[in-house]
Coordinates of C-alpha atoms in Angstrom, one line a residue:
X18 CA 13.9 22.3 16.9
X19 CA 11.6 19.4 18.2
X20 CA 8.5 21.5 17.0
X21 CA 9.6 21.0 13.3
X22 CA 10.6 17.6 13.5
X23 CA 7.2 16.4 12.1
X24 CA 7.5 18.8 9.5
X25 CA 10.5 17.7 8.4
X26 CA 9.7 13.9 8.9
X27 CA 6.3 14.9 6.7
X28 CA 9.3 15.7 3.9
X29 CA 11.2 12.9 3.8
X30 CA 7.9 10.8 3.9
X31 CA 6.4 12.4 1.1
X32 CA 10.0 12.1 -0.8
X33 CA 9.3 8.8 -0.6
X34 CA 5.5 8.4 -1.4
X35 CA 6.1 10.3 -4.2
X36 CA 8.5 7.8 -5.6
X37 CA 6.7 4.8 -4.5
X38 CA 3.4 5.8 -5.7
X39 CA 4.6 6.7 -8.9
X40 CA 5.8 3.5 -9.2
X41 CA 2.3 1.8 -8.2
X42 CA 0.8 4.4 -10.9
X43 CA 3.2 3.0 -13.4
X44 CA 2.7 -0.4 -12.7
X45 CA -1.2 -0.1 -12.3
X46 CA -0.8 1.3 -16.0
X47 CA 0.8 -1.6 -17.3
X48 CA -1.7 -3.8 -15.8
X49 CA -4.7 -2.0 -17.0
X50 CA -3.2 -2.3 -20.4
X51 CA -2.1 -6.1 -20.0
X52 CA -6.0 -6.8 -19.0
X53 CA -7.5 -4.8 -22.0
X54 CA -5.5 -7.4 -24.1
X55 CA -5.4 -10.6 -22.4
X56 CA -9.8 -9.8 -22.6
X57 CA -9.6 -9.6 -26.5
X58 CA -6.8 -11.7 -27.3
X59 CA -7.5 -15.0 -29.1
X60 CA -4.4 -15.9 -31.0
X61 CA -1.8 -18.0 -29.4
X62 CA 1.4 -16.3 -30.3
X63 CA 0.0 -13.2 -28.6
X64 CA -0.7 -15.0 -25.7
X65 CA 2.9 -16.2 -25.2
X66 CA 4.3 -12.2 -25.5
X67 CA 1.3 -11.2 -22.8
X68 CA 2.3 -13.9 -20.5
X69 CA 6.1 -12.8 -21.0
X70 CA 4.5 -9.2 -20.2
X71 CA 3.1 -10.5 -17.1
X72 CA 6.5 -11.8 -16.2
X73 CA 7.8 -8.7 -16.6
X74 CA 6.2 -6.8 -14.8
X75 CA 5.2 -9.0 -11.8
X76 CA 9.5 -9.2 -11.7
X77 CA 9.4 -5.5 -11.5
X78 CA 7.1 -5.6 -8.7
X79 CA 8.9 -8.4 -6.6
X80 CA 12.1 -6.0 -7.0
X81 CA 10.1 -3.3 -5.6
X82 CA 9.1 -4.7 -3.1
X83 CA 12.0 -6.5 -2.1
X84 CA 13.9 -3.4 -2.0
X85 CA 11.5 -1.1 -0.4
X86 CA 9.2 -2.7 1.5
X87 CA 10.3 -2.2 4.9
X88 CA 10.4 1.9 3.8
X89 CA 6.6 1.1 2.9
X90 CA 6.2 0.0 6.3
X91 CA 7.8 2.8 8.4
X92 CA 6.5 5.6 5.9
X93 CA 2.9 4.1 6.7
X94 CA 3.6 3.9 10.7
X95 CA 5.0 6.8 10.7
X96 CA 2.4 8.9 9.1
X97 CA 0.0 6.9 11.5
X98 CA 2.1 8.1 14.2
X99 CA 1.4 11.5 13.0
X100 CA -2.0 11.0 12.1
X101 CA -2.4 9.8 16.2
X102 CA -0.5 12.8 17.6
X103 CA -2.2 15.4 15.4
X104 CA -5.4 14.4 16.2
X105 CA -4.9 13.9 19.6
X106 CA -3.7 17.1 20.3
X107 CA -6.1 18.8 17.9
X108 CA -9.3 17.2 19.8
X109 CA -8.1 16.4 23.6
X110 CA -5.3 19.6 23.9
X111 CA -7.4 22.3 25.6
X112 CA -4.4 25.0 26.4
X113 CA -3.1 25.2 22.5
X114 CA -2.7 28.1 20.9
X115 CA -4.1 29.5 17.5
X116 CA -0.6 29.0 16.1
X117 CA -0.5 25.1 17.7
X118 CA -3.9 24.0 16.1
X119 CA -2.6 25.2 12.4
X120 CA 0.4 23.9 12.6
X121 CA -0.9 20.8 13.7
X122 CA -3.8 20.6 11.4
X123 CA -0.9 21.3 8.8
X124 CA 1.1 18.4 10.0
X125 CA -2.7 16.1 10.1
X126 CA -2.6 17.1 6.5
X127 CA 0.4 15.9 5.5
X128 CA 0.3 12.8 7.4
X129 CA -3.1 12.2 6.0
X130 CA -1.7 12.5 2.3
X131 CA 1.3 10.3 2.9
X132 CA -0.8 7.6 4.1
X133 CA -3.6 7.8 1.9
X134 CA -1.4 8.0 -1.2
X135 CA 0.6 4.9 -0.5
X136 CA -2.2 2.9 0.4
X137 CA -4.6 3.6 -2.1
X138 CA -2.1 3.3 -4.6
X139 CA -0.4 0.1 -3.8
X140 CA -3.6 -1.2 -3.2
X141 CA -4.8 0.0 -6.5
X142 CA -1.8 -2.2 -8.3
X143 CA -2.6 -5.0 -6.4
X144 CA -6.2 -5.1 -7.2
X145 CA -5.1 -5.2 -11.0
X146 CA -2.3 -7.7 -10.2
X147 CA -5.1 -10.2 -9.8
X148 CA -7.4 -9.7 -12.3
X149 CA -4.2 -9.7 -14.5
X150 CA -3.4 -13.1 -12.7
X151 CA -7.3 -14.4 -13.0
X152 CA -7.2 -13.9 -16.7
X153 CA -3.5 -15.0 -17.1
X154 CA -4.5 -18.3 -14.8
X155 CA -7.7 -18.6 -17.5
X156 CA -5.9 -19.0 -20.6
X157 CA -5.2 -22.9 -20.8
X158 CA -9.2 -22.9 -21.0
X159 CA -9.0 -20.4 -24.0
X160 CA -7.0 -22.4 -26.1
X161 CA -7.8 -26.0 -25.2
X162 CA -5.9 -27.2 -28.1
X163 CA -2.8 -25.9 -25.9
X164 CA -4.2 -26.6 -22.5
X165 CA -1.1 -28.9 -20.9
X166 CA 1.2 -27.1 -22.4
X167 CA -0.3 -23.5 -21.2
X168 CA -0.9 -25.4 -18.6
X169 CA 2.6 -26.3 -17.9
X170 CA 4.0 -22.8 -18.7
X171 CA 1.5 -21.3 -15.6
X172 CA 2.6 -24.1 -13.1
X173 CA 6.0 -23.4 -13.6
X174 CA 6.5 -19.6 -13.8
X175 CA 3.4 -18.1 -11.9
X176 CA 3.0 -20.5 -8.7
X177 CA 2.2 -17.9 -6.3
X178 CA 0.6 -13.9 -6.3
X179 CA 3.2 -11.0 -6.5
X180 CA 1.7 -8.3 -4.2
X181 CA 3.4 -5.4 -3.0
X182 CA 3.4 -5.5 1.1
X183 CA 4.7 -3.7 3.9
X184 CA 7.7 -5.5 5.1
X185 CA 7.0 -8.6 4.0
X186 CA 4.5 -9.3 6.9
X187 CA 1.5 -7.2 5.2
X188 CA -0.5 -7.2 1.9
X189 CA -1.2 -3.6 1.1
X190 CA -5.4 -3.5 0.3
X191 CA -7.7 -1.2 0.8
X192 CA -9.0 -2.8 4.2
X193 CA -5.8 -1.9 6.1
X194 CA -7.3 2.2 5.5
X195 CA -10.2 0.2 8.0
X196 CA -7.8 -1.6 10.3
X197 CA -5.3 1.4 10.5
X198 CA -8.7 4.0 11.7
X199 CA -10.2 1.0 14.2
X200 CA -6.5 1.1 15.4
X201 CA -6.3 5.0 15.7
X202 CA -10.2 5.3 17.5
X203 CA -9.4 2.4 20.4
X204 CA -5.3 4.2 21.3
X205 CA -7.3 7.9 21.2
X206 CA -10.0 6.5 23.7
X207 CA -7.6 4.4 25.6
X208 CA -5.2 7.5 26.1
X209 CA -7.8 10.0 26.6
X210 CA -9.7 7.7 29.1
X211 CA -6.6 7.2 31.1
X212 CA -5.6 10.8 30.5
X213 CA -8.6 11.6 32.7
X214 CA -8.1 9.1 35.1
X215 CA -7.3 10.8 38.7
X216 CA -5.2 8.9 41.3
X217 CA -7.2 9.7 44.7
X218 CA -4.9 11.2 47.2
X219 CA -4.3 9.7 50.4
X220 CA -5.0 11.5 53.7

């Protein structure tokens, strides 16, 4: 029973990562296409139904993340944990089997996938969050004629960045795939090092 409990944990996380990177896909989408306008844009009426797009969307991502954030954060710890165990046993675990070095570079697999996916992808959306943001933030300079009242409009509705994070606590970028690996190298030395550490009898 406890050797498929990572399988069946890798299930329910990629159940999850499906969803949430769909949802990363959808809303990179929508920013790609908000960009591509907001570059070639020069009429002011189409600037106001852009900048209600942007509100729309960046809404749909503070609901996202509000609501799933902390299920960001375990999936992403747990397919570390995973990631950690895997290789450990793969590299340091002298006695496995044949059968124990498939099905754990089966499990490495899908740990792998689940954290890769919802990384790169919510790092993807948050990439084009802020060029969307940049060019949104840029507009008062487009149409100086407009430029307090733009002005106005951006202090009031877009004060901050809407990111997707993990738990509130984390920004999801692409430099957590380097913090996550640092993390992963120093625990796998520090385990194996002790691992080989002998406690000198007394005689």
């Amino acid at each position: 029973m406890l050797f498929c409990f990572p399988l069946v944990l890798g299930g329910l996380l990629i159940t999850f990562t499906s969803f949430y990177c769909l949802m990363c896909v959808h809303l990179h989408l929508f920013y790609d296409q908000l960009i591509s306008e907001l570059q070639t844009s020069n009429v002011l009426h189409e600037c106001q139904r852009l900048l209600q797009a942007y509100e729309a969307i960046t809404n749909t991502i503070t609901s996202l993340d509000d609501h799933f954030s902390y299920s960001a954060f375990i999936t992403v710890l747990s397919s570390m944990a995973g990631i950690f165990r895997a290789s450990y046993v793969l590299i340091f675990d002298r006695r496995a089997t044949a059968m124990t070095l498939i099905y754990y570079c089966v499990a490495l697999s899908l740990y792998m996938y689940v954290f890769l996916s919802m990384i790169l992808a919510a790092s993807a959306a948050t990439l084009k969050g802020r060029i969307a943001r940049e060019l949104i933030i840029s507009l008062p300079g487009k149409f100086p004629s407009h430029y307090k009242k733009l002005k106005m409009i951006l202090r009031n509705n877009f004060k901050s960045d809407v990111v997707l994070t993990l738990w509130k606590m984390y920004v999801i970028e692409r430099s957590i795939l380097i913090s996550a690996c640092g993390t992963l190298v120093t625990y796998g030395i520090l385990i194996a090092t002790l691992g080989n550490v002998q406690v000198p009898k007394e005689n």
